[in-house]
CSV table of C-alpha atoms in Angstrom, one decimal:
chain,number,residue,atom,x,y,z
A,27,UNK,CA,-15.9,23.2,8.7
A,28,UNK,CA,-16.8,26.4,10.0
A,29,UNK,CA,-15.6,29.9,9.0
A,30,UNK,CA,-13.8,30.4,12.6
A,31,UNK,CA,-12.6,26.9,12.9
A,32,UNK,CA,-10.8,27.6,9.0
A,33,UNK,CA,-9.4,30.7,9.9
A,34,UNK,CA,-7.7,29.3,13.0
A,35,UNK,CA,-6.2,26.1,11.0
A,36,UNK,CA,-4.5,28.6,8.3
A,37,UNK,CA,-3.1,30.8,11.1
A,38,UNK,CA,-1.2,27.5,12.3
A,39,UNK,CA,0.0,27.1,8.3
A,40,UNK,CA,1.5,30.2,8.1
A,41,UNK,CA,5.0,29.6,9.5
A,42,UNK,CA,5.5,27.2,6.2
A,43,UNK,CA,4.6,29.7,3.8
A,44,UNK,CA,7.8,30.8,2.6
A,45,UNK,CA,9.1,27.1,2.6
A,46,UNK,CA,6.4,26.3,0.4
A,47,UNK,CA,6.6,29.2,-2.3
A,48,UNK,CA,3.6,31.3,-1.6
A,49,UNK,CA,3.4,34.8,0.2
A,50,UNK,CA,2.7,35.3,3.9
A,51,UNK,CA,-0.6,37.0,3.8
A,52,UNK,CA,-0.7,40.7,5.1
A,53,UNK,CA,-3.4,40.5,7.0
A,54,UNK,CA,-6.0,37.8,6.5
A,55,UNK,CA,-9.4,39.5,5.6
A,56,UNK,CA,-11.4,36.4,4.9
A,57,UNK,CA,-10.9,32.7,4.6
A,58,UNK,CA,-13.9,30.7,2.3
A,59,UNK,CA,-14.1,27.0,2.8
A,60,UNK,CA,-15.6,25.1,0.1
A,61,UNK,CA,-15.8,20.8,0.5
A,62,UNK,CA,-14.5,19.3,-2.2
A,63,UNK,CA,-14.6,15.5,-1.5
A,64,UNK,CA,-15.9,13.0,1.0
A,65,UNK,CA,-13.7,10.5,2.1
A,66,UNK,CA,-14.2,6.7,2.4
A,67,UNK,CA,-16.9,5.4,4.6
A,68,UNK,CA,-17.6,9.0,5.3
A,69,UNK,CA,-15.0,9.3,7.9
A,70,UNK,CA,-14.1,13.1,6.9
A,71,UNK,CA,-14.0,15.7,3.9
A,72,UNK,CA,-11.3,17.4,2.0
A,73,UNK,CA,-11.8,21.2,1.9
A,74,UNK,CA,-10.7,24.5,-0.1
A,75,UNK,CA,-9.5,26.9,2.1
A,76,UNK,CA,-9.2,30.3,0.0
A,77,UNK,CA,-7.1,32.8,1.9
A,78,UNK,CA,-8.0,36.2,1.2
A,79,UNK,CA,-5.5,39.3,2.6
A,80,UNK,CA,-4.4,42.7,1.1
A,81,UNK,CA,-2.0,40.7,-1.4
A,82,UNK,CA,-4.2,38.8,-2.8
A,83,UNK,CA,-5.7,35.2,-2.9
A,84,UNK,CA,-4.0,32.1,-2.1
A,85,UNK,CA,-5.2,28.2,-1.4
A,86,UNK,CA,-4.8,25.9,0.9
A,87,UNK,CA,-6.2,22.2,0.8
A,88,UNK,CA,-7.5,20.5,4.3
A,89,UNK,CA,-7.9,17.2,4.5
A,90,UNK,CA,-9.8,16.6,7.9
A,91,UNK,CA,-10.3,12.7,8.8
A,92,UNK,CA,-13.4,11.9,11.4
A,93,UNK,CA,-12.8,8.1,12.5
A,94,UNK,CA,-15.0,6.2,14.2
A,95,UNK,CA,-15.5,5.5,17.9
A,96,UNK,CA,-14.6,2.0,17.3
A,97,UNK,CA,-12.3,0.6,14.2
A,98,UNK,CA,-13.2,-2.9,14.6
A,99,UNK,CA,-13.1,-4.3,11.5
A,100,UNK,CA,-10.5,-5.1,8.4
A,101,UNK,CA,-11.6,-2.5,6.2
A,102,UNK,CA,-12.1,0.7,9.0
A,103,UNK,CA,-8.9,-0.6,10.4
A,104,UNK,CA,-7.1,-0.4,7.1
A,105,UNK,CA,-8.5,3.2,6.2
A,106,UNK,CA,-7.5,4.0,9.8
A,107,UNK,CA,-4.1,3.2,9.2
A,108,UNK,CA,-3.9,4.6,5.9
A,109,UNK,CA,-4.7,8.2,7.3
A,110,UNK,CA,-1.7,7.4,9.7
A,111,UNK,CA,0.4,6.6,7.0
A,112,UNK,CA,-0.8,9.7,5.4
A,113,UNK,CA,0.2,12.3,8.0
A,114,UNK,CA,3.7,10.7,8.2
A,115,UNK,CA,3.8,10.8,4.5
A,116,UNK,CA,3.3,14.8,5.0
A,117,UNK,CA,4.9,14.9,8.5
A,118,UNK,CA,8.2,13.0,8.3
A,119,UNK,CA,9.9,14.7,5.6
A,120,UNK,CA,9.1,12.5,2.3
A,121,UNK,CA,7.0,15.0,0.6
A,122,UNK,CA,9.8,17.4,0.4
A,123,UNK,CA,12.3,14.4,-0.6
A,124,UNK,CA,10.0,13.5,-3.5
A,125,UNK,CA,9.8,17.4,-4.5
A,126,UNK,CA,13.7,17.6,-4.1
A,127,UNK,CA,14.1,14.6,-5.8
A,128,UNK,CA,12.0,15.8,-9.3
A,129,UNK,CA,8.0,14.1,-7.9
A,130,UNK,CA,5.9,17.1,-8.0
A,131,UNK,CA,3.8,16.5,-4.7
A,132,UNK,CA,1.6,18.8,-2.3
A,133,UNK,CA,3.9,20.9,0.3
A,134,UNK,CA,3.1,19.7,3.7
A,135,UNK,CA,1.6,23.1,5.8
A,136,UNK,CA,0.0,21.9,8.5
A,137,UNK,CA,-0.7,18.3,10.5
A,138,UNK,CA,-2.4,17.5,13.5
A,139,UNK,CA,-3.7,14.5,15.7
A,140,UNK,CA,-7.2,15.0,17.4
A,141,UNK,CA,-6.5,13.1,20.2
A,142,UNK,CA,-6.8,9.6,18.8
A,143,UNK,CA,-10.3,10.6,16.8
A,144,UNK,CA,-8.7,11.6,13.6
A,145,UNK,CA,-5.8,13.9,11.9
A,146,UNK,CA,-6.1,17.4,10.1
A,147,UNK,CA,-3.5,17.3,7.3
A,148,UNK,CA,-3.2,21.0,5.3
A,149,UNK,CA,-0.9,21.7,2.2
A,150,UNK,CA,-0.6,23.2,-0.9
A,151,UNK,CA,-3.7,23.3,-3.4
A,152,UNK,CA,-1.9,21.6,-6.7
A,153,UNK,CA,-3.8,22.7,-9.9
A,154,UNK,CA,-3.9,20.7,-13.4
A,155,UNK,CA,-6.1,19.2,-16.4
A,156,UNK,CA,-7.2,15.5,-15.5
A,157,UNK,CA,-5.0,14.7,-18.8
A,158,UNK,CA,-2.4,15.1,-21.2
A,159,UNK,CA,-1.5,13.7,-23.8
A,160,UNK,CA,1.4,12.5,-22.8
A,161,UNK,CA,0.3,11.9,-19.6
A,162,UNK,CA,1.3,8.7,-19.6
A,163,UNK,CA,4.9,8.6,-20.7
A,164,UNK,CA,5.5,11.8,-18.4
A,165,UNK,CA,3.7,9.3,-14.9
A,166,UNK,CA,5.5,6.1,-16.2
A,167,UNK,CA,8.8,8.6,-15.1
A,168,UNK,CA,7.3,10.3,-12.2
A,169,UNK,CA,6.8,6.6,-11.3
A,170,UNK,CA,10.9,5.7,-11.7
A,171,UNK,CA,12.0,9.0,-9.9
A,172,UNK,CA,9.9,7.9,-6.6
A,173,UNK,CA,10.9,4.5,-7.1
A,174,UNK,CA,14.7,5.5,-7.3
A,175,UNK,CA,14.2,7.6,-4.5
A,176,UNK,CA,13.3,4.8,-2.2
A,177,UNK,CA,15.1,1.7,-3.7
A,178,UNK,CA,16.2,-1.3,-1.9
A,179,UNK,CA,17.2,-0.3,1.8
A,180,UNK,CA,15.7,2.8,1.9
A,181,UNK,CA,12.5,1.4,1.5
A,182,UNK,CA,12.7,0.0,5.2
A,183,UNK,CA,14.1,3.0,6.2
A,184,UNK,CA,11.1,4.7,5.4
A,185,UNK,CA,8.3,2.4,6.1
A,186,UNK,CA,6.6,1.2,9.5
A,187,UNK,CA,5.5,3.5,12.6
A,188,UNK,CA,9.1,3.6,14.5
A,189,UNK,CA,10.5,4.5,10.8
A,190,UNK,CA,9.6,7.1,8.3
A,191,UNK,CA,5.7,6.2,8.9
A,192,UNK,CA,5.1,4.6,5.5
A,193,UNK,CA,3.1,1.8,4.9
A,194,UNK,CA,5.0,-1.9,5.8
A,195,UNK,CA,2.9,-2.9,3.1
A,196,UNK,CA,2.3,-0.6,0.0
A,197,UNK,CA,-0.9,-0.7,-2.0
A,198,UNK,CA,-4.2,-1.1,-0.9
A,199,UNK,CA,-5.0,-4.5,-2.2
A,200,UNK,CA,-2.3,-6.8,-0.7
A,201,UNK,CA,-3.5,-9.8,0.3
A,202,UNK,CA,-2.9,-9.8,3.8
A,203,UNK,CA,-5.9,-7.0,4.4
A,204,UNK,CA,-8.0,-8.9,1.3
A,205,UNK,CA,-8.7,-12.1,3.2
A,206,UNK,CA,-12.5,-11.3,2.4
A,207,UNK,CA,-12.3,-11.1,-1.5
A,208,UNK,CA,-9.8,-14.0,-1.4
A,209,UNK,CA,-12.4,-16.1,0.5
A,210,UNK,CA,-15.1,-15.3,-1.7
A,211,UNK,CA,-13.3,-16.1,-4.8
A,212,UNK,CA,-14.7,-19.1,-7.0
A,213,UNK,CA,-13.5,-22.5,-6.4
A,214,UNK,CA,-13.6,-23.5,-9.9
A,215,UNK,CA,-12.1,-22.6,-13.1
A,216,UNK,CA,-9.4,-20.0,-13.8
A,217,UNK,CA,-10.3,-17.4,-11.1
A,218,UNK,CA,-10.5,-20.9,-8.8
A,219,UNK,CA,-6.9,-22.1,-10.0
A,220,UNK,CA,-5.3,-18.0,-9.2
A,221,UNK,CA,-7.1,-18.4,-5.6
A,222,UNK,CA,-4.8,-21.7,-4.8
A,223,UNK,CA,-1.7,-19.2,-6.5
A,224,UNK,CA,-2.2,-16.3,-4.4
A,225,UNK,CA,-0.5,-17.1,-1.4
A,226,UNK,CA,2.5,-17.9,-3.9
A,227,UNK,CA,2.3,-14.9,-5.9
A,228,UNK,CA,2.2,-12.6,-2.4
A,229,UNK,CA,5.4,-14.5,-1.3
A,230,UNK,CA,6.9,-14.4,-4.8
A,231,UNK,CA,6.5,-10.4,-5.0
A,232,UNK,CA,7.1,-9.9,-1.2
A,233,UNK,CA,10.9,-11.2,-2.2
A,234,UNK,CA,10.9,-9.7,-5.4
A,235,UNK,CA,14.5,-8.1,-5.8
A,236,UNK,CA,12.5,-5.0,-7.0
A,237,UNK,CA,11.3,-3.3,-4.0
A,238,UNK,CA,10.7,0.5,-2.9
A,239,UNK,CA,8.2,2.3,-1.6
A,240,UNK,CA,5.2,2.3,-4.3
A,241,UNK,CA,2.4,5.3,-4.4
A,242,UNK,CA,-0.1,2.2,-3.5
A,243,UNK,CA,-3.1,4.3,-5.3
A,244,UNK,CA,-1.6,5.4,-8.9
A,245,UNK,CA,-5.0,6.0,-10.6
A,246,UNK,CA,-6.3,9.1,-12.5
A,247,UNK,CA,-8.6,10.5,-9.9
A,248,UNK,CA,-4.9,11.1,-7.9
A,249,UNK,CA,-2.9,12.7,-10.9
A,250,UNK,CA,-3.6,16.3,-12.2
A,251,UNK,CA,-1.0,17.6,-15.4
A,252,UNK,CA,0.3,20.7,-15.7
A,253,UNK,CA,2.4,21.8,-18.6
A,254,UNK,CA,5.8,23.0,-18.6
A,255,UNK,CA,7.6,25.9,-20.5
A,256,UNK,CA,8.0,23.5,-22.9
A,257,UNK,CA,4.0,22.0,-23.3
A,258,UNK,CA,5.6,18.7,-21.7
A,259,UNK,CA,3.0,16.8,-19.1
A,260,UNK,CA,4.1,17.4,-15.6
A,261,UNK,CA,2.4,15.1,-13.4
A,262,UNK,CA,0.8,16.5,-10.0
A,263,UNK,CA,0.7,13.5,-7.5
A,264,UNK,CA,-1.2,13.6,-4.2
A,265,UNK,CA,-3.3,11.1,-2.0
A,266,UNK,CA,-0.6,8.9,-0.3
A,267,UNK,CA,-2.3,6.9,2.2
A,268,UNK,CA,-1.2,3.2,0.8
A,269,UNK,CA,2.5,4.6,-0.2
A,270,UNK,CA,4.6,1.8,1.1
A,271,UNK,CA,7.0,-0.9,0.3
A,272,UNK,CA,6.2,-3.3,-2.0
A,273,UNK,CA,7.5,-4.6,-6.0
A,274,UNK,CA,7.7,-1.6,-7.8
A,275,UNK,CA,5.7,-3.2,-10.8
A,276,UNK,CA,2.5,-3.0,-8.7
A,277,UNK,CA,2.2,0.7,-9.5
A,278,UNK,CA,2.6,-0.4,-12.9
A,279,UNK,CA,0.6,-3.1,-13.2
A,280,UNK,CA,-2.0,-0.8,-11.3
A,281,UNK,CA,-1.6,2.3,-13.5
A,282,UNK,CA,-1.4,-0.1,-16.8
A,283,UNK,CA,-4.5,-1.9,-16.3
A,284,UNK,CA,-7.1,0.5,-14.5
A,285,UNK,CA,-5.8,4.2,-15.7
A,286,UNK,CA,-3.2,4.0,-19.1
A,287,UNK,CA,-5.2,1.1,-20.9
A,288,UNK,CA,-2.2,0.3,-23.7
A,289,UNK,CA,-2.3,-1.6,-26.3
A,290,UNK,CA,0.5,-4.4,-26.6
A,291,UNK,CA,3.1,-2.4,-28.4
A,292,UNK,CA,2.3,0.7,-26.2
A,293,UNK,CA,2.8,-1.1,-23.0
A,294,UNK,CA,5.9,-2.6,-24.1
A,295,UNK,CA,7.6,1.4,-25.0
A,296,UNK,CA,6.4,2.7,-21.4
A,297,UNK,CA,7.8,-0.2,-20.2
A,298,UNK,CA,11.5,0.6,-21.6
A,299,UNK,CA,10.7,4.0,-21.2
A,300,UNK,CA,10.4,3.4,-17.2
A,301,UNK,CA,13.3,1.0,-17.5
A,302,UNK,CA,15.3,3.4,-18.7
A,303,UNK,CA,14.6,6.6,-16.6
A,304,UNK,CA,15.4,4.0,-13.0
A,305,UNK,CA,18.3,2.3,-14.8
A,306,UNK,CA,19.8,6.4,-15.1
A,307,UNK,CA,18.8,7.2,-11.9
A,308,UNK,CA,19.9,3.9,-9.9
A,309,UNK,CA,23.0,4.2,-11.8
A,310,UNK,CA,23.4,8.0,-10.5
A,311,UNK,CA,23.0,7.1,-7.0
A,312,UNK,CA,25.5,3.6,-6.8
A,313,UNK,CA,22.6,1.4,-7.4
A,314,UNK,CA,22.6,-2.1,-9.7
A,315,UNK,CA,19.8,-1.2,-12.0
A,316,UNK,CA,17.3,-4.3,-12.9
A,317,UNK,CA,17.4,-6.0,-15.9
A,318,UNK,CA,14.7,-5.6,-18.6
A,319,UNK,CA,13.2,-9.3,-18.4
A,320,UNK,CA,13.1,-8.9,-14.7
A,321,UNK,CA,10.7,-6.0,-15.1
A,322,UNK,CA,8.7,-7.7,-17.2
A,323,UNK,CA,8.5,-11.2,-15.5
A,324,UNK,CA,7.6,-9.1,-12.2
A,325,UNK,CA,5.1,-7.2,-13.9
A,326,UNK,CA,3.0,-10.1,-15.0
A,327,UNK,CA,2.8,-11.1,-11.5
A,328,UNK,CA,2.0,-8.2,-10.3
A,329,UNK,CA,-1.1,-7.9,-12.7
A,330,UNK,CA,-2.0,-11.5,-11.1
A,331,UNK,CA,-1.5,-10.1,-7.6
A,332,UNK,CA,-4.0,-7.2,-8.9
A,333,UNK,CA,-6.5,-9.2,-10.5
A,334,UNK,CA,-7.0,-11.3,-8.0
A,335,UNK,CA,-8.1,-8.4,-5.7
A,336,UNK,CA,-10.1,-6.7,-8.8
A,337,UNK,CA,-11.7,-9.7,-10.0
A,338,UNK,CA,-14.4,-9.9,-6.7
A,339,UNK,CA,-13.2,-6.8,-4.4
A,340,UNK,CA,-13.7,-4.0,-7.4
A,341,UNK,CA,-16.4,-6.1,-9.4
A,342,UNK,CA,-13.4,-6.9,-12.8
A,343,UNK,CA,-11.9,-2.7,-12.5
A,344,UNK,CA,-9.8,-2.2,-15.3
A,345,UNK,CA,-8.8,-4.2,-18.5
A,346,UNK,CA,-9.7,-7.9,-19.0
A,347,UNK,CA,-6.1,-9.6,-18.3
A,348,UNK,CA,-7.8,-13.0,-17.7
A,349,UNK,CA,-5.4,-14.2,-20.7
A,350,UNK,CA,-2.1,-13.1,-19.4
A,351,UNK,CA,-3.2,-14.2,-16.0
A,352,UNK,CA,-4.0,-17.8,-17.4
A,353,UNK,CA,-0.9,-17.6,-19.0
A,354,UNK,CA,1.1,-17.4,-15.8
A,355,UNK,CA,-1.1,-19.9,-14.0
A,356,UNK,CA,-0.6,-22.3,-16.9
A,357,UNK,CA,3.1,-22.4,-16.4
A,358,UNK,CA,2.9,-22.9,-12.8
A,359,UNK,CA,0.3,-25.9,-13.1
A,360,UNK,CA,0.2,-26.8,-16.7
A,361,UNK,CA,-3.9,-26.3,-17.3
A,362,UNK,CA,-4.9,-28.0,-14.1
A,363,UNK,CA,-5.3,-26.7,-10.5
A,364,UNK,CA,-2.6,-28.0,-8.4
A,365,UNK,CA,-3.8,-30.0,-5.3
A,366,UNK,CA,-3.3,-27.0,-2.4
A,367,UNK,CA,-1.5,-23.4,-2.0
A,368,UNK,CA,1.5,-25.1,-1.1
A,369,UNK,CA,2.1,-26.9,-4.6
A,370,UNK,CA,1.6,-23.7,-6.1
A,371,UNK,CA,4.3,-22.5,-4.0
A,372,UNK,CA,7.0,-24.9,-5.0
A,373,UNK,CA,6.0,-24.2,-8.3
A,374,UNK,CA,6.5,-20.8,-8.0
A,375,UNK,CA,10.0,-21.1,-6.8
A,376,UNK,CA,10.6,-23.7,-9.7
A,377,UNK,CA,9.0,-21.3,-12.1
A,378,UNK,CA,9.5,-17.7,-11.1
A,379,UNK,CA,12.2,-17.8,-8.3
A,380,UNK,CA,12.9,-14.3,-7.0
A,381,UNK,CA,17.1,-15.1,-7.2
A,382,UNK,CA,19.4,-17.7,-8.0
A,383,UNK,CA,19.9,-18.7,-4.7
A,384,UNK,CA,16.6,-17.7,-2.4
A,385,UNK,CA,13.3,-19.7,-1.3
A,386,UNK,CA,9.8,-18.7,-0.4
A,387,UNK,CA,9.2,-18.8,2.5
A,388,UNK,CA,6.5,-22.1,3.7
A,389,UNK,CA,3.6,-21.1,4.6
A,390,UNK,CA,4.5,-23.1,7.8
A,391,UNK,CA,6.1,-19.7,9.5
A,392,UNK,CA,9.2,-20.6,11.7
A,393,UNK,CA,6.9,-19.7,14.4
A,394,UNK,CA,4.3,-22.1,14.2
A,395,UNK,CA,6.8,-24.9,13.8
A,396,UNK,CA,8.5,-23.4,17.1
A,397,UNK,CA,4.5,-23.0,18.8
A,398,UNK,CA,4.6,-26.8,18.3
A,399,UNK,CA,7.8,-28.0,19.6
A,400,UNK,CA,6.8,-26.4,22.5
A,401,UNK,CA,3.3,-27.8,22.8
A,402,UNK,CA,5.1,-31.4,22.2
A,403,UNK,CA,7.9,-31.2,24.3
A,404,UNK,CA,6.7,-29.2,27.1
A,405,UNK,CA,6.5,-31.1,30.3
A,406,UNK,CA,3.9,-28.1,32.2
A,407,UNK,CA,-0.1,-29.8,32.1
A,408,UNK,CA,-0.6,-26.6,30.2
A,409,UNK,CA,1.7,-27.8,27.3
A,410,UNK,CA,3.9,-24.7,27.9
A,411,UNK,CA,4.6,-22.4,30.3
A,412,UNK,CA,3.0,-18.7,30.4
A,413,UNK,CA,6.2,-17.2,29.5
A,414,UNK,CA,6.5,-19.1,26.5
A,415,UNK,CA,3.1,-18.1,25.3
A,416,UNK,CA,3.4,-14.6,26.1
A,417,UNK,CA,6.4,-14.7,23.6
A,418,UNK,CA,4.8,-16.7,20.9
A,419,UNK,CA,1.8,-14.4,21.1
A,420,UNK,CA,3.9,-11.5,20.8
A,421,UNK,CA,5.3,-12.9,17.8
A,422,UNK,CA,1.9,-13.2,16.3
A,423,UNK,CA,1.0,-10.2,17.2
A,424,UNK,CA,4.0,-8.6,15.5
A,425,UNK,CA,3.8,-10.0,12.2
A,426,UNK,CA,0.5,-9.9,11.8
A,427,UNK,CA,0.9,-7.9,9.1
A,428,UNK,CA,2.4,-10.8,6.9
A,429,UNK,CA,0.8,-13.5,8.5
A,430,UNK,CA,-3.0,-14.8,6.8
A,431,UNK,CA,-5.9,-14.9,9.5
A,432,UNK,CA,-5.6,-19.7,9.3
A,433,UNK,CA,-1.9,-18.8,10.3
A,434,UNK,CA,-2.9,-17.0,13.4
A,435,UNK,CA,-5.2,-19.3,14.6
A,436,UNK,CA,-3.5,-22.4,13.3
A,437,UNK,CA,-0.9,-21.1,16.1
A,438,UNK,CA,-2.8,-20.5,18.9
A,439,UNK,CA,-4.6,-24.5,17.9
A,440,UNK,CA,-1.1,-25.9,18.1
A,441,UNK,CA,-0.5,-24.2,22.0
A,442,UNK,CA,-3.6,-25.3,22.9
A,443,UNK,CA,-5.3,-22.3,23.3
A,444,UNK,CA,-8.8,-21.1,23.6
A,445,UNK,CA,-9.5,-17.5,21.6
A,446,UNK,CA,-12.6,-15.9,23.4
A,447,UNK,CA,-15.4,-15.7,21.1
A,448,UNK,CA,-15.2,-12.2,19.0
A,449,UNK,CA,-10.9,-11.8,19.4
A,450,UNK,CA,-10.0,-10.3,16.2
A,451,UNK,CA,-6.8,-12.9,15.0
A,452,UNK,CA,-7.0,-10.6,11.6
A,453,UNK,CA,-4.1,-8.4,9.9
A,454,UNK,CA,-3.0,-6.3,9.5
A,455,UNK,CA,-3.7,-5.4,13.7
A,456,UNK,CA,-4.3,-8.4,15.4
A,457,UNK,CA,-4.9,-8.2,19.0
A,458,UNK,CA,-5.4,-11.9,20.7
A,459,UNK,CA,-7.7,-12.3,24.5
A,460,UNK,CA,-6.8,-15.9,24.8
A,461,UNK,CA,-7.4,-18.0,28.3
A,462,UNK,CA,-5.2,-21.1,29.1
A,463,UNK,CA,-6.9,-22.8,32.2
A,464,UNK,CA,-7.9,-20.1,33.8
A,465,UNK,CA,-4.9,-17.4,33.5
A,466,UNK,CA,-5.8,-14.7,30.7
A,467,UNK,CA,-3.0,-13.8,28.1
């Protein structure tokens, strides 16, 4: 970023100054830009802008994203969105809800849009040690306070691009944009037995009675500490490009397994000590806090649902959990793979069921079973009208963001339809050029 180029971007922060506690410069005399990371894939850099004027020296942080001409695949898609999700993270108002609410977080100065080629997003340097030494009792809280803040409904509220912006998804590791590591996952053994569960762990924590939005990305290289009057660990949270809904317990079983690394006994008190700070605050707010056993039953699964991703996508990142993992598996098929995902799923509702009274859903969406009535019923030559596909399609289209890449496609078999060689059918964007005879859709 050039000298000019900085200058101009801190000019167009100024009006949020005051809001975010620091002093209108009088009079900028020089701004310094300094790179301080490169993001993923190279598609930008995050830069220091210091701001020098005749009261003094003041920060700000850029964060300037550079996308490709064309996103065409899972993985630039996914960091495309993320940077999305980003800017409405610092655009939409939930940074300063997370401040008010007690979640020290970067104050939003600045965003823009380039026109489709990327996003500028400028706010508030946040400074802190890497650790503390209660670091991890003071994030297990920072943790509950963001997860109060967004429990239940508000989650929704807050999440999708005609909503607060947020991630429909939270985490970066979900299965639905994993279909790569998934496939490449050994047939065989243990890690061959959690393949056939994952579908039935995604559903089980999809209707987990435990959702908010999650910070999607709770690692170390994302938390700073600063101290407070009193030496306590105050925990400095920033890159939100996978905060979204999801079980809160995948931010734990995240921060657990790749960041806190406790032993038994010391999981088990930051545990209760999470519990504890979300049953206060739910109960604040007019919210039925979880039990205890709930928490814990939801975090083993999430540590499944993390595994599975870790195991092949991350090369085994963080703690060995292959025995707690086994552990859940062997309750679901006794020792021995079950015969296909579906058995795993009906032992998954027999074993873990999200409420008294709920079922996961079949992997059979209600769509697909309505794609073939009409292909069966239909009297057209085509098997169904145009109409009808154009509304199925839609469909698709729409939920491709919970729907696995066989599900699309096992869809578009049933209508009878061709995809053109190259149509991407994959979440979490799917776009579908299909032909019937020899009208395009």
């Amino acid at each position: 970023m050039e000298k000019a180029e900085a200058r101009s971007l801190v000019e167009r922060c100024l009006p949020r100054f005051k809001d975010a506690g620091l002093s209108a410069p009088d009079g900028i005399t020089d701004v310094k830009v300094r790179a301080i990371a490169t993001l993923w894939a190279g598609m930008g850099s995050v830069y220091d802008l210091a701001v020098s004027s005749k009261n003094g020296l003041q920060n700000v942080v850029a964060k300037r994203v550079q996308l490709p001409k064309w996103c065409d695949s899972i993985g630039d898609q996914r960091k495309k969105d993320s940077y999305d999700v980003e800017a409405a993270f610092y655009q939409k108002g939930h940074a300063e809800r997370l401040i008010s609410a007690g979640c020290m977080v970067p104050f939003p100065l600045h965003v823009e849009h380039s026109r489709g080629e990327g996003v500028t997003i400028c706010m508030t340097k946040v400074e802190g040690r890497a650790s503390h030494p209660r670091g991890a009792e003071a994030f297990v809280s920072w943790l509950a306070r963001l997860h109060a803040t967004y429990w239940g409904r508000r989650a929704d509220e807050a999440c999708g691009p005609d909503a607060g912006g947020l991630q429909l998804q939270g985490c970066y590791w979900h299965l639905d944009t994993r279909p790569d590591e998934h496939r490449k996952m050994p047939s065989s053994g243990w890690m061959g037995r959690l393949k056939l569960a994952a579908r039935a762990i995604d559903l089980r924590l999809k209707a987990d009675p435990l959702q908010s939005v999650c910070h999607g990305d709770a690692k170390g290289a994302n938390i700073l500490y600063a101290s407070g009057e009193g030496g306590e660990a105050m925990p400095l949270v920033y890159d939100f490009q996978y905060c979204g809904k999801a079980a809160v317990t995948k931010d734990l079983a995240y921060f657990f397994n790749v960041e806190a690394h406790p032993s038994e006994a010391e999981e088990e008190r930051l545990l209760r000590l999470y519990h504890s700070e979300l049953t206060k605050l739910l109960g604040a707010q007019g919210d039925a806090p979880p039990e205890l056993a709930a928490l814990k039953t939801s975090l083993e699964l999430a540590l499944c649902d993390w595994r599975r991703f870790s195991e092949i996508g991350l090369g085994g990142w963080g703690d060995d959990a292959r025995h707690r993992v086994q552990k859940v598996l062997d309750r679901l098929d006794g020792g021995r793979a079950l015969p296909n995902e579906e058995a795993y799923i009906d032992a998954m509702q027999r074993e873990y069921p999200a409420s008294r009274n709920s079922r996961l859903r079949s992997l059979t969406p209600p769509t697909q079973r309505e794609a073939e009535r009409v292909a069966a019923t239909n009297d057209d030559a085509d098997g169904s009208s145009d109409s009808e596909v154009l509304e199925l399609v839609e469909t698709v289209r729409n939920r491709a963001t919970t729907w696995s890449h066989e599900a699309h496609k096992s869809i578009m078999d049933k209508l009878g339809i061709q995809l053109h060689e190259g149509a991407d059918v994959s979440p979490p964007r799917a776009t579908f050029q299909v032909r019937r005879g020899s009208a395009m859709v």
